[in-house]
Amino acid sequence: MSGFDCTSVHDVNFDAEKVRFSHQLINRNFGPSYQRSLLNATLAVFGLDEISTRMLEAVSSAGVGHVLLIDSTTVQPWDSNVNVVDVGESRATTWRNYLLARRPEMSVTICSSVTRAEQASIVKKSDVVFCSLEDVAFCERLADLCEELDTPFVWSGLGPSGGAVSTFIGDITDSVARFARLDPENRIYFRGMSGAINLECTLTGVVAASEIVRLLLGQRPLAFNRELCIATDRLSLLAVNLPDSAPHRTFTDPLSAPAYYGLLSEPAASASDTHTISVHDLQRMLKDKDKIQLVDVRDPYEYEYAHIEGAVLMPMSSFFDGDAWTDLDNTKTPVFICRVGIRSAEVLALAHARGLENAMHVGGGMVAWSATIDRSVSAY
């Protein structure tokens, strides 16, 4: 594969590493051999999201020497929550630059787009593979590959009450099928996008990093065939044993829609395909307010924090309960907006089902509006 060569893993600047870590390591009974193991280790990270990037910061500080970043996406405005602000640039390039700025002696290799054969090459040359992508189909296929090539696989995700981490080694096919119970319907809408919710991704990423380091040092991981549940609201860590057997699920197609990472229902994805407008479209449409009604479907505390002037607050729950429909102005075209376009798409699908076929929603939502139209409207 072009530009990919794991044979370059090396002992570069090990003396500098010893100086950097020596005092703490001596006190904690970690000898140079442990740090040398980490420095010579190769970690493959599939997908750079809010969990994996927090994990990367932690393993970088721990001293892991070689990291492979497999991601073909670009930085979005909400990535500013994880110390990345180069909107529109490659996520992989941006995070490589960020990691090398923190620790120049690291070796960071980018694999922006890989075939199945190239995935196998990456997995084969890696000591541990990590993935926290929301596409369960992709995660399971990657886990199958790790089993085939006898490479430990660490998976992480978010549930409705916090994060989860599991580690799979050896015969993992049945075990990996179990984490599919964290299906998209039970997940929170977004990862670590604002305020206290950031803590879920941070804690989950650090727990995942701890599992990775334990694997690289030859220690038994805490999450081996178990699920470590990180309950953010209670700041607690619970280990749940996975059942001995589970029906094996075979996926043929990814669960995720390209634009929304599997978070949209099918009706919402269908509705948004043809009735999504950009924030630039919205800016033009707002010049003639007699024709549209801008409806903010976020929660009241979000609306209070930041909103577009003239937007009417009608939380998504009020549409599902049926109370909000009578509040819509039937002389205007409803345009729904939320934080980044997921909740508004769900309301859009409901509107279409009720016969409001001219209804639209704003792709990118408030985050895109703040980033490109009006920075005085705070992003969160």
Short mmCIF file of C-alpha atoms in Angstrom, two decimals:
data_model
loop_
_atom_site.label_atom_id
_atom_site.label_comp_id
_atom_site.label_asym_id
_atom_site.label_seq_id
_atom_site.Cartn_x
_atom_site.Cartn_y
_atom_site.Cartn_z
CA MET A 1 0.00 0.00 0.00
CA SER A 2 1.37 3.37 -1.01
CA GLY A 3 2.88 5.35 1.85
CA PHE A 4 2.32 2.56 4.40
CA ASP A 5 5.24 0.79 6.00
CA CYS A 6 5.02 -0.51 9.54
CA THR A 7 8.58 -1.83 9.35
CA SER A 8 9.71 1.65 10.30
CA VAL A 9 8.71 1.14 13.96
CA HIS A 10 11.80 1.97 15.90
CA ASP A 11 13.48 2.92 19.16
CA VAL A 12 13.95 6.54 18.13
CA ASN A 13 14.79 8.89 20.99
CA PHE A 14 14.31 6.20 23.61
CA ASP A 15 16.77 7.99 25.90
CA ALA A 16 14.63 11.10 25.69
CA GLU A 17 11.59 8.99 26.54
CA LYS A 18 13.36 7.56 29.59
CA VAL A 19 14.17 11.05 30.82
CA ARG A 20 10.62 12.18 30.21
CA PHE A 21 9.05 9.30 32.11
CA SER A 22 11.75 8.12 34.50
CA HIS A 23 10.65 9.66 37.79
CA GLN A 24 7.02 8.61 37.53
CA LEU A 25 7.91 5.19 36.17
CA ILE A 26 10.37 4.40 38.93
CA ASN A 27 7.78 5.32 41.54
CA ARG A 28 5.17 3.12 39.84
CA ASN A 29 7.50 0.13 39.25
CA PHE A 30 7.46 0.60 35.47
CA GLY A 31 10.90 -0.14 34.09
CA PRO A 32 12.44 0.93 30.76
CA SER A 33 11.35 -2.37 29.22
CA TYR A 34 7.71 -1.38 29.62
CA GLN A 35 8.25 1.96 27.91
CA ARG A 36 10.32 0.31 25.19
CA SER A 37 7.40 -2.05 24.54
CA LEU A 38 5.06 0.90 24.12
CA LEU A 39 7.51 2.83 21.98
CA ASN A 40 7.89 -0.13 19.61
CA ALA A 41 4.15 -0.84 19.47
CA THR A 42 1.85 -0.17 16.52
CA LEU A 43 -1.74 0.91 17.11
CA ALA A 44 -4.21 1.07 14.20
CA VAL A 45 -7.15 3.46 14.69
CA PHE A 46 -10.07 3.12 12.31
CA GLY A 47 -12.10 6.32 12.32
CA LEU A 48 -11.29 9.61 14.05
CA ASP A 49 -14.30 10.54 16.14
CA GLU A 50 -14.82 12.08 19.56
CA ILE A 51 -13.92 8.86 21.37
CA SER A 52 -10.92 7.73 19.33
CA THR A 53 -9.27 11.15 19.36
CA ARG A 54 -9.51 11.35 23.17
CA MET A 55 -8.01 7.85 23.25
CA LEU A 56 -5.20 8.97 20.92
CA GLU A 57 -4.24 11.84 23.21
CA ALA A 58 -3.97 9.39 26.11
CA VAL A 59 -1.92 6.71 24.33
CA SER A 60 0.34 9.40 22.92
CA SER A 61 1.07 10.64 26.43
CA ALA A 62 1.62 7.04 27.57
CA GLY A 63 4.39 6.63 25.00
CA VAL A 64 2.98 4.50 22.18
CA GLY A 65 5.49 4.91 19.35
CA HIS A 66 3.65 4.21 16.11
CA VAL A 67 0.06 5.03 15.19
CA LEU A 68 -1.84 4.37 11.97
CA LEU A 69 -4.77 6.72 11.32
CA ILE A 70 -7.39 5.31 8.94
CA ASP A 71 -9.96 7.99 8.09
CA SER A 72 -11.08 9.65 4.86
CA THR A 73 -13.38 12.32 6.31
CA THR A 74 -12.84 16.05 6.72
CA VAL A 75 -12.93 18.19 9.85
CA GLN A 76 -16.36 19.59 10.75
CA PRO A 77 -17.17 22.65 12.90
CA TRP A 78 -18.14 20.49 15.88
CA ASP A 79 -14.65 18.97 15.94
CA SER A 80 -13.54 22.11 17.77
CA ASN A 81 -14.72 20.28 20.89
CA VAL A 82 -11.77 17.92 20.50
CA ASN A 83 -9.05 20.54 19.92
CA VAL A 84 -9.37 20.50 16.13
CA VAL A 85 -10.37 23.64 14.24
CA ASP A 86 -9.15 23.12 10.66
CA VAL A 87 -12.64 22.89 9.18
CA GLY A 88 -12.63 21.29 5.73
CA GLU A 89 -9.18 19.75 6.10
CA SER A 90 -8.51 16.02 6.33
CA ARG A 91 -9.19 14.68 9.83
CA ALA A 92 -6.27 12.28 9.53
CA THR A 93 -3.83 15.03 8.51
CA THR A 94 -5.08 17.41 11.17
CA TRP A 95 -4.75 14.82 13.94
CA ARG A 96 -1.33 13.69 12.74
CA ASN A 97 -0.14 17.30 12.98
CA TYR A 98 -1.75 17.67 16.40
CA LEU A 99 -0.13 14.51 17.78
CA LEU A 100 3.30 15.33 16.36
CA ALA A 101 3.14 18.83 17.81
CA ARG A 102 2.55 17.29 21.23
CA ARG A 103 5.14 14.54 20.84
CA PRO A 104 7.46 14.91 17.82
CA GLU A 105 9.20 11.57 18.39
CA MET A 106 6.02 9.65 17.50
CA SER A 107 5.61 7.97 14.13
CA VAL A 108 2.15 8.71 12.70
CA THR A 109 1.09 7.22 9.36
CA ILE A 110 -2.05 8.25 7.46
CA CYS A 111 -4.15 5.78 5.50
CA SER A 112 -6.95 7.91 4.14
CA SER A 113 -8.79 5.29 2.10
CA VAL A 114 -8.11 1.58 2.18
CA THR A 115 -9.39 -1.50 0.40
CA ARG A 116 -10.20 -4.75 2.18
CA ALA A 117 -6.77 -6.10 1.23
CA GLU A 118 -5.10 -2.97 2.61
CA GLN A 119 -7.14 -3.29 5.80
CA ALA A 120 -5.74 -6.80 6.17
CA SER A 121 -2.21 -5.46 5.72
CA ILE A 122 -2.81 -2.83 8.40
CA VAL A 123 -4.31 -5.31 10.86
CA LYS A 124 -1.56 -7.86 10.28
CA LYS A 125 1.20 -5.36 11.06
CA SER A 126 -0.56 -3.84 14.10
CA ASP A 127 -0.26 -4.93 17.71
CA VAL A 128 -3.77 -3.65 18.56
CA VAL A 129 -6.68 -2.42 16.45
CA PHE A 130 -9.14 0.16 17.80
CA CYS A 131 -12.48 1.27 16.39
CA SER A 132 -15.33 3.34 17.86
CA LEU A 133 -17.26 4.04 14.67
CA GLU A 134 -21.04 3.95 14.96
CA ASP A 135 -21.36 1.67 11.94
CA VAL A 136 -21.76 -1.71 13.63
CA ALA A 137 -21.51 -3.50 10.29
CA PHE A 138 -18.05 -2.06 9.67
CA CYS A 139 -16.96 -2.84 13.24
CA GLU A 140 -18.04 -6.46 12.95
CA ARG A 141 -16.27 -6.97 9.62
CA LEU A 142 -13.14 -5.40 11.10
CA ALA A 143 -13.46 -7.68 14.13
CA ASP A 144 -13.71 -10.71 11.84
CA LEU A 145 -10.49 -9.62 10.16
CA CYS A 146 -8.77 -9.20 13.55
CA GLU A 147 -9.86 -12.71 14.52
CA GLU A 148 -8.55 -14.13 11.27
CA LEU A 149 -5.18 -12.44 11.74
CA ASP A 150 -5.01 -12.99 15.52
CA THR A 151 -4.81 -9.27 16.37
CA PRO A 152 -6.45 -7.92 19.55
CA PHE A 153 -9.44 -5.68 18.86
CA VAL A 154 -10.69 -2.94 21.18
CA TRP A 155 -14.16 -1.57 20.51
CA SER A 156 -15.81 1.43 22.09
CA GLY A 157 -19.16 3.16 21.76
CA LEU A 158 -21.79 5.26 23.47
CA GLY A 159 -25.10 4.12 24.89
CA PRO A 160 -27.97 6.19 26.29
CA SER A 161 -26.39 6.43 29.75
CA GLY A 162 -22.69 6.63 28.97
CA GLY A 163 -19.80 4.91 27.24
CA ALA A 164 -18.80 1.28 26.78
CA VAL A 165 -15.51 -0.47 26.04
CA SER A 166 -14.91 -4.12 25.13
CA THR A 167 -11.72 -5.99 24.25
CA PHE A 168 -11.72 -9.08 22.03
CA ILE A 169 -8.83 -11.50 21.57
CA GLY A 170 -8.64 -14.70 19.55
CA ASP A 171 -11.99 -16.35 18.80
CA ILE A 172 -14.01 -13.16 18.90
CA THR A 173 -16.70 -13.50 16.23
CA ASP A 174 -19.53 -14.45 18.59
CA SER A 175 -18.34 -11.98 21.18
CA VAL A 176 -18.32 -9.08 18.75
CA ALA A 177 -21.90 -9.83 17.78
CA ARG A 178 -22.85 -8.99 21.36
CA PHE A 179 -21.81 -5.38 21.17
CA ALA A 180 -24.32 -4.92 18.37
CA ARG A 181 -26.93 -4.63 21.11
CA LEU A 182 -25.80 -1.01 21.32
CA ASP A 183 -27.84 -0.45 18.18
CA PRO A 184 -28.43 3.02 16.72
CA GLU A 185 -31.95 3.25 18.16
CA ASN A 186 -30.54 3.13 21.70
CA ARG A 187 -27.68 5.54 21.20
CA ILE A 188 -27.59 9.18 22.03
CA TYR A 189 -27.92 11.43 19.01
CA PHE A 190 -24.44 12.89 19.07
CA ARG A 191 -21.09 12.27 20.63
CA GLY A 192 -19.48 14.70 23.00
CA MET A 193 -20.70 17.83 21.31
CA SER A 194 -21.17 20.24 24.20
CA GLY A 195 -20.88 20.89 27.89
CA ALA A 196 -21.02 17.93 30.23
CA ILE A 197 -21.68 15.54 27.33
CA ASN A 198 -18.01 15.98 26.39
CA LEU A 199 -17.18 14.06 29.55
CA GLU A 200 -18.70 10.87 28.17
CA CYS A 201 -16.30 10.77 25.24
CA THR A 202 -13.32 11.80 27.36
CA LEU A 203 -13.88 9.13 30.02
CA THR A 204 -14.67 6.45 27.42
CA GLY A 205 -11.55 7.35 25.41
CA VAL A 206 -9.32 7.18 28.49
CA VAL A 207 -10.73 3.80 29.52
CA ALA A 208 -10.13 2.52 25.98
CA ALA A 209 -6.55 3.87 26.11
CA SER A 210 -5.98 2.00 29.37
CA GLU A 211 -7.15 -1.24 27.73
CA ILE A 212 -4.82 -0.66 24.78
CA VAL A 213 -1.81 0.00 27.01
CA ARG A 214 -2.54 -3.13 29.06
CA LEU A 215 -2.62 -5.19 25.86
CA LEU A 216 0.64 -3.69 24.61
CA LEU A 217 2.33 -4.48 27.93
CA GLY A 218 1.14 -8.07 27.86
CA GLN A 219 -1.32 -7.64 30.71
CA ARG A 220 -4.84 -9.06 30.77
CA PRO A 221 -7.28 -6.33 29.75
CA LEU A 222 -10.07 -5.47 32.16
CA ALA A 223 -12.64 -5.55 29.35
CA PHE A 224 -11.69 -8.94 27.94
CA ASN A 225 -15.01 -10.48 26.84
CA ARG A 226 -16.70 -7.98 29.12
CA GLU A 227 -18.22 -4.59 28.65
CA LEU A 228 -16.90 -1.75 30.77
CA CYS A 229 -19.82 0.63 31.21
CA ILE A 230 -18.85 4.22 31.97
CA ALA A 231 -21.82 5.94 33.61
CA THR A 232 -20.94 9.60 33.22
CA ASP A 233 -23.76 10.98 35.31
CA ARG A 234 -22.60 8.94 38.32
CA LEU A 235 -18.88 8.92 37.44
CA SER A 236 -18.86 5.16 37.90
CA LEU A 237 -17.33 2.21 36.05
CA LEU A 238 -19.24 -1.08 35.88
CA ALA A 239 -17.92 -4.30 34.33
CA VAL A 240 -20.63 -6.44 32.73
CA ASN A 241 -19.78 -10.00 31.70
CA LEU A 242 -20.80 -10.79 28.14
CA PRO A 243 -22.83 -13.99 27.74
CA ASP A 244 -21.04 -17.18 26.78
CA SER A 245 -22.78 -17.38 23.43
CA ALA A 246 -24.77 -15.16 21.14
CA PRO A 247 -26.37 -15.56 17.75
CA HIS A 248 -23.87 -14.54 15.10
CA ARG A 249 -25.07 -11.58 13.07
CA THR A 250 -23.88 -11.30 9.49
CA PHE A 251 -23.90 -7.85 7.97
CA THR A 252 -23.69 -7.29 4.24
CA ASP A 253 -24.22 -3.55 4.03
CA PRO A 254 -23.14 -0.75 6.37
CA LEU A 255 -25.88 0.48 8.65
CA SER A 256 -24.86 4.07 8.27
CA ALA A 257 -26.03 6.63 5.78
CA PRO A 258 -22.95 8.49 4.47
CA ALA A 259 -24.00 11.91 5.74
CA TYR A 260 -25.38 10.95 9.13
CA TYR A 261 -23.39 7.91 10.32
CA GLY A 262 -26.44 5.70 10.82
CA LEU A 263 -28.23 8.04 13.22
CA LEU A 264 -31.21 8.86 11.00
CA SER A 265 -34.28 6.72 10.70
CA GLU A 266 -35.11 5.55 7.18
CA PRO A 267 -38.04 8.00 6.77
CA ALA A 268 -35.84 10.90 7.92
CA ALA A 269 -33.03 9.93 5.55
CA SER A 270 -35.51 9.71 2.69
CA ALA A 271 -37.13 13.04 3.49
CA SER A 272 -33.82 14.86 3.88
CA ASP A 273 -32.54 13.56 0.54
CA THR A 274 -34.84 15.96 -1.34
CA HIS A 275 -35.83 18.61 1.20
CA THR A 276 -32.56 19.77 2.77
CA ILE A 277 -31.44 23.37 2.39
CA SER A 278 -28.09 24.91 3.28
CA VAL A 279 -27.55 27.71 5.75
CA HIS A 280 -26.86 29.99 2.77
CA ASP A 281 -30.27 29.06 1.37
CA LEU A 282 -31.81 29.83 4.76
CA GLN A 283 -30.08 33.22 4.89
CA ARG A 284 -31.64 34.15 1.56
CA MET A 285 -35.06 32.82 2.52
CA LEU A 286 -35.11 34.79 5.77
CA LYS A 287 -35.11 38.01 3.76
CA ASP A 288 -38.75 37.22 2.94
CA LYS A 289 -40.07 36.09 6.32
CA ASP A 290 -43.66 36.11 5.10
CA LYS A 291 -43.01 32.92 3.12
CA ILE A 292 -41.31 30.67 5.68
CA GLN A 293 -41.64 29.81 9.36
CA LEU A 294 -38.29 28.89 10.89
CA VAL A 295 -38.96 26.27 13.56
CA ASP A 296 -36.24 25.43 16.10
CA VAL A 297 -36.79 21.84 17.29
CA ARG A 298 -34.07 21.81 19.94
CA ASP A 299 -34.74 21.78 23.67
CA PRO A 300 -35.56 25.02 25.52
CA TYR A 301 -32.18 25.29 27.25
CA GLU A 302 -30.43 24.99 23.89
CA TYR A 303 -32.65 27.65 22.37
CA GLU A 304 -31.94 29.92 25.34
CA TYR A 305 -28.21 29.47 24.85
CA ALA A 306 -28.24 30.44 21.17
CA HIS A 307 -30.84 30.80 18.43
CA ILE A 308 -31.49 32.56 15.15
CA GLU A 309 -33.55 35.70 15.45
CA GLY A 310 -37.15 35.01 14.45
CA ALA A 311 -36.96 31.25 14.99
CA VAL A 312 -39.93 29.76 16.83
CA LEU A 313 -39.12 27.19 19.52
CA MET A 314 -41.03 23.90 19.14
CA PRO A 315 -39.00 21.02 20.66
CA MET A 316 -38.88 17.77 18.71
CA SER A 317 -40.73 15.95 21.50
CA SER A 318 -43.76 18.20 20.99
CA PHE A 319 -44.04 17.00 17.39
CA PHE A 320 -43.84 13.37 18.42
CA ASP A 321 -46.47 14.00 21.11
CA GLY A 322 -48.67 15.73 18.55
CA ASP A 323 -49.00 19.05 20.37
CA ALA A 324 -46.92 21.25 18.06
CA TRP A 325 -48.71 20.75 14.76
CA THR A 326 -51.47 23.23 15.57
CA ASP A 327 -48.83 25.88 16.31
CA LEU A 328 -47.44 25.81 12.79
CA ASP A 329 -48.44 28.71 10.55
CA ASN A 330 -50.28 27.05 7.66
CA THR A 331 -49.77 30.14 5.50
CA LYS A 332 -45.99 29.63 5.49
CA THR A 333 -43.55 26.89 4.54
CA PRO A 334 -42.11 25.26 7.67
CA VAL A 335 -38.32 25.10 7.81
CA PHE A 336 -36.96 23.00 10.69
CA ILE A 337 -33.57 23.54 12.29
CA CYS A 338 -31.70 21.88 15.16
CA ARG A 339 -28.09 21.69 16.19
CA VAL A 340 -26.60 19.85 13.19
CA GLY A 341 -29.58 18.51 11.27
CA ILE A 342 -30.52 15.17 12.80
CA ARG A 343 -33.52 16.10 14.93
CA SER A 344 -34.79 18.49 12.28
CA ALA A 345 -34.66 15.66 9.72
CA GLU A 346 -36.74 13.44 12.00
CA VAL A 347 -39.36 16.18 12.39
CA LEU A 348 -39.23 16.74 8.64
CA ALA A 349 -40.17 13.09 8.08
CA LEU A 350 -43.14 13.47 10.44
CA ALA A 351 -44.23 16.62 8.62
CA HIS A 352 -44.14 14.86 5.26
CA ALA A 353 -46.14 11.97 6.71
CA ARG A 354 -48.80 14.48 7.80
CA GLY A 355 -49.04 15.91 4.31
CA LEU A 356 -46.75 18.94 4.70
CA GLU A 357 -44.84 17.99 1.58
CA ASN A 358 -43.26 21.44 1.12
CA ALA A 359 -41.56 21.35 4.55
CA MET A 360 -37.76 21.57 4.62
CA HIS A 361 -34.93 21.33 7.09
CA VAL A 362 -31.51 22.97 7.41
CA GLY A 363 -28.52 20.71 6.84
CA GLY A 364 -25.73 21.40 9.32
CA GLY A 365 -28.10 23.29 11.60
CA MET A 366 -26.96 25.83 14.14
CA VAL A 367 -23.35 24.65 13.98
CA ALA A 368 -23.14 25.46 10.27
CA TRP A 369 -24.99 28.76 10.75
CA SER A 370 -22.53 29.86 13.43
CA ALA A 371 -19.49 28.73 11.43
CA THR A 372 -20.40 30.27 8.07
CA ILE A 373 -23.15 32.89 8.47
CA ASP A 374 -23.18 34.54 11.89
CA ARG A 375 -20.41 33.88 14.38
CA SER A 376 -22.19 35.99 16.97
CA VAL A 377 -24.61 33.08 17.35
CA SER A 378 -22.68 30.83 19.70
CA ALA A 379 -21.87 27.27 18.65
CA TYR A 380 -21.89 24.55 21.28
#
